[in-house]
Coordinates of C-alpha atoms in Angstrom, one line a residue:
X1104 CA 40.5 -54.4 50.0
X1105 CA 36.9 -53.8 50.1
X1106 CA 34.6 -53.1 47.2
X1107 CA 34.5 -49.0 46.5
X1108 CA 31.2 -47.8 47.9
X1109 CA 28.0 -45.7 46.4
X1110 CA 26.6 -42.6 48.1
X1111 CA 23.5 -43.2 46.8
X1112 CA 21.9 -47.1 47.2
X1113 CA 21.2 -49.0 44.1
X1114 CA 17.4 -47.9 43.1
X1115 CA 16.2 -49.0 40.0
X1116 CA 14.5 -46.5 38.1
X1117 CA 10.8 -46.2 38.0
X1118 CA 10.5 -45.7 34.4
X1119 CA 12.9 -47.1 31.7
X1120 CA 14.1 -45.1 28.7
X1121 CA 11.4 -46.9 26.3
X1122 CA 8.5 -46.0 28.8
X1123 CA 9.6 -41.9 28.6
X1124 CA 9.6 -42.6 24.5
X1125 CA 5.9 -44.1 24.6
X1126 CA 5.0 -41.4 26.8
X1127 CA 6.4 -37.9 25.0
X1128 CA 4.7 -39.9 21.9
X1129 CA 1.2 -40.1 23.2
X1130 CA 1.7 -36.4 24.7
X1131 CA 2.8 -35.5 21.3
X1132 CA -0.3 -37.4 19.6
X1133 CA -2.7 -35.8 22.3
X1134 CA -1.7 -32.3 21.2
X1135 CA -2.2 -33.1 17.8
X1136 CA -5.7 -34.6 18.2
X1137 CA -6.9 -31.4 20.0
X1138 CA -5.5 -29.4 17.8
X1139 CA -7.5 -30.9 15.0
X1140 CA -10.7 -30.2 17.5
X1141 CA -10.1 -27.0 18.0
X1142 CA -9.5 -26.1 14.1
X1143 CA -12.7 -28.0 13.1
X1144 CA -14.9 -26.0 15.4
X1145 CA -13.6 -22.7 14.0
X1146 CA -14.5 -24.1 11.0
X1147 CA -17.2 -20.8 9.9
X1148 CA -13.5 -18.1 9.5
X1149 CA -13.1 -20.3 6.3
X1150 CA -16.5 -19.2 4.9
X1151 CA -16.0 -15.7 5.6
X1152 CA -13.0 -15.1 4.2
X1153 CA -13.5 -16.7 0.9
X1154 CA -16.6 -14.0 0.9
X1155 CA -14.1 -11.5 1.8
X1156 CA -11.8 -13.0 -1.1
X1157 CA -14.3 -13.0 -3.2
X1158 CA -15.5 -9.6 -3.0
X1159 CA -12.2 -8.1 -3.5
X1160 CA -11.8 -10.0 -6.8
X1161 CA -14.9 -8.3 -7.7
X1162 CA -13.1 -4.9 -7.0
X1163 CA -10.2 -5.4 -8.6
X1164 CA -11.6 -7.0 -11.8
X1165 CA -14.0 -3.8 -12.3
X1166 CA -11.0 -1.2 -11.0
X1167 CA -9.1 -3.2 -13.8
X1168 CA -11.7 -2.7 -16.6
X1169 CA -11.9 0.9 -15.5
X1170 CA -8.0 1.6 -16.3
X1171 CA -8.0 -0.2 -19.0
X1172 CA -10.8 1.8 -21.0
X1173 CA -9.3 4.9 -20.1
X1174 CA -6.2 4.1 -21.4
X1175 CA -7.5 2.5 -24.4
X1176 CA -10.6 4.9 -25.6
X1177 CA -10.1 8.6 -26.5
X1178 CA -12.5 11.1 -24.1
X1179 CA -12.6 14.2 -22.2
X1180 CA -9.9 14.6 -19.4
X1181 CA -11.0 18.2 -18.1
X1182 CA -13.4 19.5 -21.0
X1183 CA -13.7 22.9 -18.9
X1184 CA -10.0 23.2 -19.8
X1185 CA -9.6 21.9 -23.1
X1186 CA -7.8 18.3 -22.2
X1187 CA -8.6 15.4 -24.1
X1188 CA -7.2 11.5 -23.2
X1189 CA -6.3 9.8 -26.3
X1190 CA -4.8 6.4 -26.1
X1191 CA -1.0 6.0 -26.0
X1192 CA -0.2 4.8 -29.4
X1193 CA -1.9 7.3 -30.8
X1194 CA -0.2 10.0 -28.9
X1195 CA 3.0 8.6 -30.1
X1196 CA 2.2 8.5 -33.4
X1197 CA 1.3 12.2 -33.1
X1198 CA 4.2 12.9 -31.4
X1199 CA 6.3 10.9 -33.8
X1200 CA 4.9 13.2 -36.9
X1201 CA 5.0 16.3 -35.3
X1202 CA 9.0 15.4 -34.3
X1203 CA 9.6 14.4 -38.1
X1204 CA 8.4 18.1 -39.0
X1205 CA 10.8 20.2 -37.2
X1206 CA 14.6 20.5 -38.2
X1207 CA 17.1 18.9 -36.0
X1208 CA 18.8 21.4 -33.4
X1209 CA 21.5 21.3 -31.6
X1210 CA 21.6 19.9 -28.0
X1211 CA 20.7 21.4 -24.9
X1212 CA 24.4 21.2 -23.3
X1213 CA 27.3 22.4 -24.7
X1214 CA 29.6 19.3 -25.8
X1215 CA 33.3 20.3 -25.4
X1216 CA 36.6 19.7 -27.4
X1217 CA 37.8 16.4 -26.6
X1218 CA 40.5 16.0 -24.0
X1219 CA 44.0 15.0 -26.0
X1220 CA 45.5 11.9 -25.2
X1221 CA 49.1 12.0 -25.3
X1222 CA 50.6 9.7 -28.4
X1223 CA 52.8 7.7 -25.7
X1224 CA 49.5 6.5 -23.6
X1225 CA 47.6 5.1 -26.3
X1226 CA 51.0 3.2 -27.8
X1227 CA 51.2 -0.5 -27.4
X1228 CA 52.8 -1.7 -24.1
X1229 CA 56.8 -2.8 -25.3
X1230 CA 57.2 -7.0 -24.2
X1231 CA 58.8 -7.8 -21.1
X1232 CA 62.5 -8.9 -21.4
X1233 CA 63.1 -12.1 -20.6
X1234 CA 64.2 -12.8 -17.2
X1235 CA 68.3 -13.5 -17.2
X1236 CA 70.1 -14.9 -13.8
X1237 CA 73.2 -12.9 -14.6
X1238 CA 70.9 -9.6 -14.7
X1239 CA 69.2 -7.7 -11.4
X1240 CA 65.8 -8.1 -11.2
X1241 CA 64.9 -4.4 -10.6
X1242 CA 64.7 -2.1 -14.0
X1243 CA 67.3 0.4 -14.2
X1244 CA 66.4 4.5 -13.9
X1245 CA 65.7 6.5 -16.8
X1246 CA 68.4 8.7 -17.9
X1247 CA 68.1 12.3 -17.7
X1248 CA 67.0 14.1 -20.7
X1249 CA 69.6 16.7 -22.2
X1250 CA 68.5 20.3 -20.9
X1251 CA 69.2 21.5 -24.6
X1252 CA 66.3 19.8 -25.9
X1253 CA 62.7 20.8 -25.1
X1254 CA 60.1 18.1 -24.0
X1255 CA 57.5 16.2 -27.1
X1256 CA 54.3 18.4 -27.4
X1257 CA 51.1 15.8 -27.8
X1258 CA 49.8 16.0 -31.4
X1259 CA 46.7 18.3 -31.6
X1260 CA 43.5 16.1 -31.3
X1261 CA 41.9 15.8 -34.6
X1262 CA 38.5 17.7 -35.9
X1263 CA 35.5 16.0 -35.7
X1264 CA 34.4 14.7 -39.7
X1265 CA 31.0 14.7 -40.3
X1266 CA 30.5 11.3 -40.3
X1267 CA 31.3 11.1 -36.6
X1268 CA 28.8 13.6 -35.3
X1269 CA 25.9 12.0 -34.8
X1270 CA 22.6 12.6 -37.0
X1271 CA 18.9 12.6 -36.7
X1272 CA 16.5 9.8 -38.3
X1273 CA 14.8 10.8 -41.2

């Protein structure tokens, strides 16, 4: 028997796996330097957006200053229309004296009875029985109820006492 034969002849390759490594290296490197060539000459957008930076901290800080000695300083708001600006704490505190002056009221909304809760859903849960082998695993069905005997009413809900409605700060 003869030795199996190749379709194509034994060439050796022209470049071996380490030469292909060395060379996507040095492409890779190349890219990288003129990359770094390229950035350095476009050096002057660095300059002019730190002046751009700059100026908009400049804006911001005085914007800033603004707001905050509006809200901090008491001063016309429309003196053609009688509005003043006073600062927030104050206002409160006005508002919090003019609230302790006026008797409490009742609410907006109407508040209705309580909904009762039947006696049997707010009762504790009874324990489980223990399971027994001799015993089916499903509970038996209720018994009917005599028809002689009308159904348990729920209790009436309770009135509200005093100290459960609620009360104003004095």
């Amino acid at each position: 028997m003869s030795a199996p034969t190749s379709i194509t002849p034994n060439i050796p390759p022209r470049f071996g796996t380490l030469k292909w490594y060395v060379f996507g290296l040095l492409i890779f490197l190349l890219g990288g330097v003129a990359t770094l060539v390229l950035k350095r000459q476009m050096g002057g957008t660095d300059a002019y957006e730190l002046e751009r930076a700059k100026k908009r901290v400049e804006a911001r800080q005085k914007i800033e200053t603004e707001a905050k000695e509006l809200l901090t300083k008491s001063g016309w708001a429309d003196q053609g229309k009688g509005i003043v600006r006073i600062p927030l704490e104050d206002a409160m505190a006005l508002e919090l004296a003019a609230l302790k002056q006026q008797k409490p009221r009742p609410a907006a909304y109407a508040v209705g009875a309580a909904v009762p809760v039947p006696a049997s859903a707010t009762a504790a849960p009874a324990p489980a029985p223990k399971a027994d082998a001799s015993k089916p695993a499903t509970p038996a069905a209720p018994a009917p109820a005599a028809k002689g005997t009308p159904a348990a009413t729920p209790a009436p809900a309770p009135a509200a006492t005093p100290a459960a409605q609620p009360t104003t700060p004095k």
